[in-house]
Amino acid sequence: MNTPRLCCANGQVLVDDADTVLKLRTEHRIVGTLEGSHPNNPLQNNYFGLPLILLPEEAALLLEQHAITLDGDAFAWPETEQDRVRFGLFKDLHGRGYFITRGIKYGGDYLLYP
């Protein structure tokens, strides 16, 4: 089984391959955030495409599970005690079967989907 090689740049882990995005979402319940512009309509901002940016928690979980390897910059997360608490919470919620996204839009850390 091939382990996906992802890029780490400026502290962010990027996924630039659609097949890898599909694998992360279906096999690992990793959602991430699409941030790229659509090639057919690059000036619109309603729909985004690749690359997919992973939450630090998602990247750390995948590294811990040996599900990915990283190229590029060093990835050093969690660094602080608060980061470690967040990672513990993320792992617990992920282990309970939730899909987890950023919750900033609703004033929280995470948004959970069953």
Coordinates of C-alpha atoms in Angstrom, one line a residue:
M1 CA 0.0 0.0 0.0
N2 CA 1.4 3.4 -1.0
T3 CA 1.6 6.0 1.7
P4 CA 0.6 9.4 0.2
R5 CA 3.4 12.0 0.2
L6 CA 2.1 15.4 1.1
C7 CA 3.7 18.8 1.1
C8 CA 4.3 20.9 4.2
A9 CA 4.9 24.6 3.4
N10 CA 4.8 27.5 5.9
G11 CA 3.4 25.2 8.6
Q12 CA 0.5 24.0 6.5
V13 CA 0.0 20.5 5.1
L14 CA -1.2 20.6 1.5
V15 CA -2.8 17.9 -0.6
D16 CA -2.7 18.6 -4.3
D17 CA -3.9 15.2 -5.7
A18 CA -7.6 14.4 -6.1
D19 CA -7.1 10.7 -5.6
T20 CA -5.3 11.4 -2.3
V21 CA -8.1 13.7 -1.2
L22 CA -10.6 11.0 -1.9
K23 CA -8.6 8.4 0.0
L24 CA -8.2 10.7 3.0
R25 CA -11.9 11.4 3.1
T26 CA -13.2 7.9 2.6
E27 CA -10.6 5.8 4.5
H28 CA -9.6 8.2 7.2
R29 CA -12.6 10.6 7.6
I30 CA -10.2 13.6 7.0
V31 CA -12.1 16.6 5.6
G32 CA -9.6 19.5 5.3
T33 CA -10.4 22.7 3.5
L34 CA -10.3 23.3 -0.3
E35 CA -8.5 26.6 -0.8
G36 CA -7.6 26.7 -4.5
S37 CA -9.3 28.5 -7.3
H38 CA -11.2 26.7 -10.0
P39 CA -9.3 26.6 -13.3
N40 CA -12.4 27.3 -15.4
N41 CA -13.4 30.3 -13.3
P42 CA -10.5 31.6 -11.2
L43 CA -12.2 34.9 -10.2
Q44 CA -15.2 33.4 -8.4
N45 CA -15.1 32.6 -4.7
N46 CA -18.1 30.3 -4.2
Y47 CA -16.5 27.0 -5.1
F48 CA -12.9 26.1 -4.3
G49 CA -10.6 23.4 -5.7
L50 CA -7.2 21.9 -4.9
P51 CA -5.1 22.2 -2.9
L52 CA -6.7 20.8 0.2
I53 CA -5.3 22.3 3.4
L54 CA -5.4 20.0 6.4
L55 CA -6.0 21.2 10.0
P56 CA -2.8 20.7 12.1
E57 CA -4.8 18.2 14.1
E58 CA -5.6 16.2 10.9
A59 CA -2.0 16.2 9.8
A60 CA -0.7 15.2 13.2
L61 CA -3.3 12.3 13.4
L62 CA -2.4 11.0 10.0
L63 CA 1.4 11.2 10.8
E64 CA 0.7 9.4 14.1
Q65 CA -1.1 6.6 12.2
H66 CA 1.7 6.5 9.6
A67 CA -1.0 7.2 6.9
I68 CA 1.1 10.0 5.3
T69 CA 4.6 11.2 4.9
L70 CA 5.6 14.8 4.5
D71 CA 8.0 16.6 2.1
G72 CA 9.1 20.2 2.5
D73 CA 9.2 22.2 5.7
A74 CA 9.3 20.4 9.1
F75 CA 5.9 19.9 10.7
A76 CA 6.2 20.6 14.4
W77 CA 2.7 20.4 15.9
P78 CA 1.5 20.1 18.7
E79 CA 4.0 22.5 20.3
T80 CA 2.2 24.0 23.3
E81 CA 0.2 22.5 26.1
Q82 CA -3.0 24.0 24.5
D83 CA -2.1 22.3 21.2
R84 CA -1.7 19.0 23.0
V85 CA -5.1 19.4 24.7
R86 CA -6.7 20.3 21.3
F87 CA -5.1 17.3 19.7
G88 CA -6.3 15.0 22.4
L89 CA -9.8 16.3 22.0
F90 CA -9.6 15.9 18.2
K91 CA -8.4 12.3 18.5
D92 CA -11.2 11.5 20.9
L93 CA -13.9 13.0 18.7
H94 CA -12.3 11.4 15.5
G95 CA -12.1 8.0 17.3
R96 CA -15.9 8.3 18.1
G97 CA -16.5 8.3 14.3
Y98 CA -17.2 12.0 13.7
F99 CA -16.2 14.0 10.6
I100 CA -14.5 17.1 11.9
T101 CA -14.2 20.5 10.3
R102 CA -13.3 24.0 11.4
G103 CA -15.9 25.6 13.6
I104 CA -14.8 29.2 13.4
K105 CA -17.8 30.2 11.4
Y106 CA -20.0 29.3 14.4
G107 CA -17.7 30.5 17.1
G108 CA -16.2 27.2 18.1
D109 CA -13.1 25.2 17.5
Y110 CA -14.7 22.3 15.6
L111 CA -17.9 21.4 13.8
L112 CA -18.8 17.8 14.0
Y113 CA -20.8 15.6 11.5
P114 CA -21.9 12.0 12.2

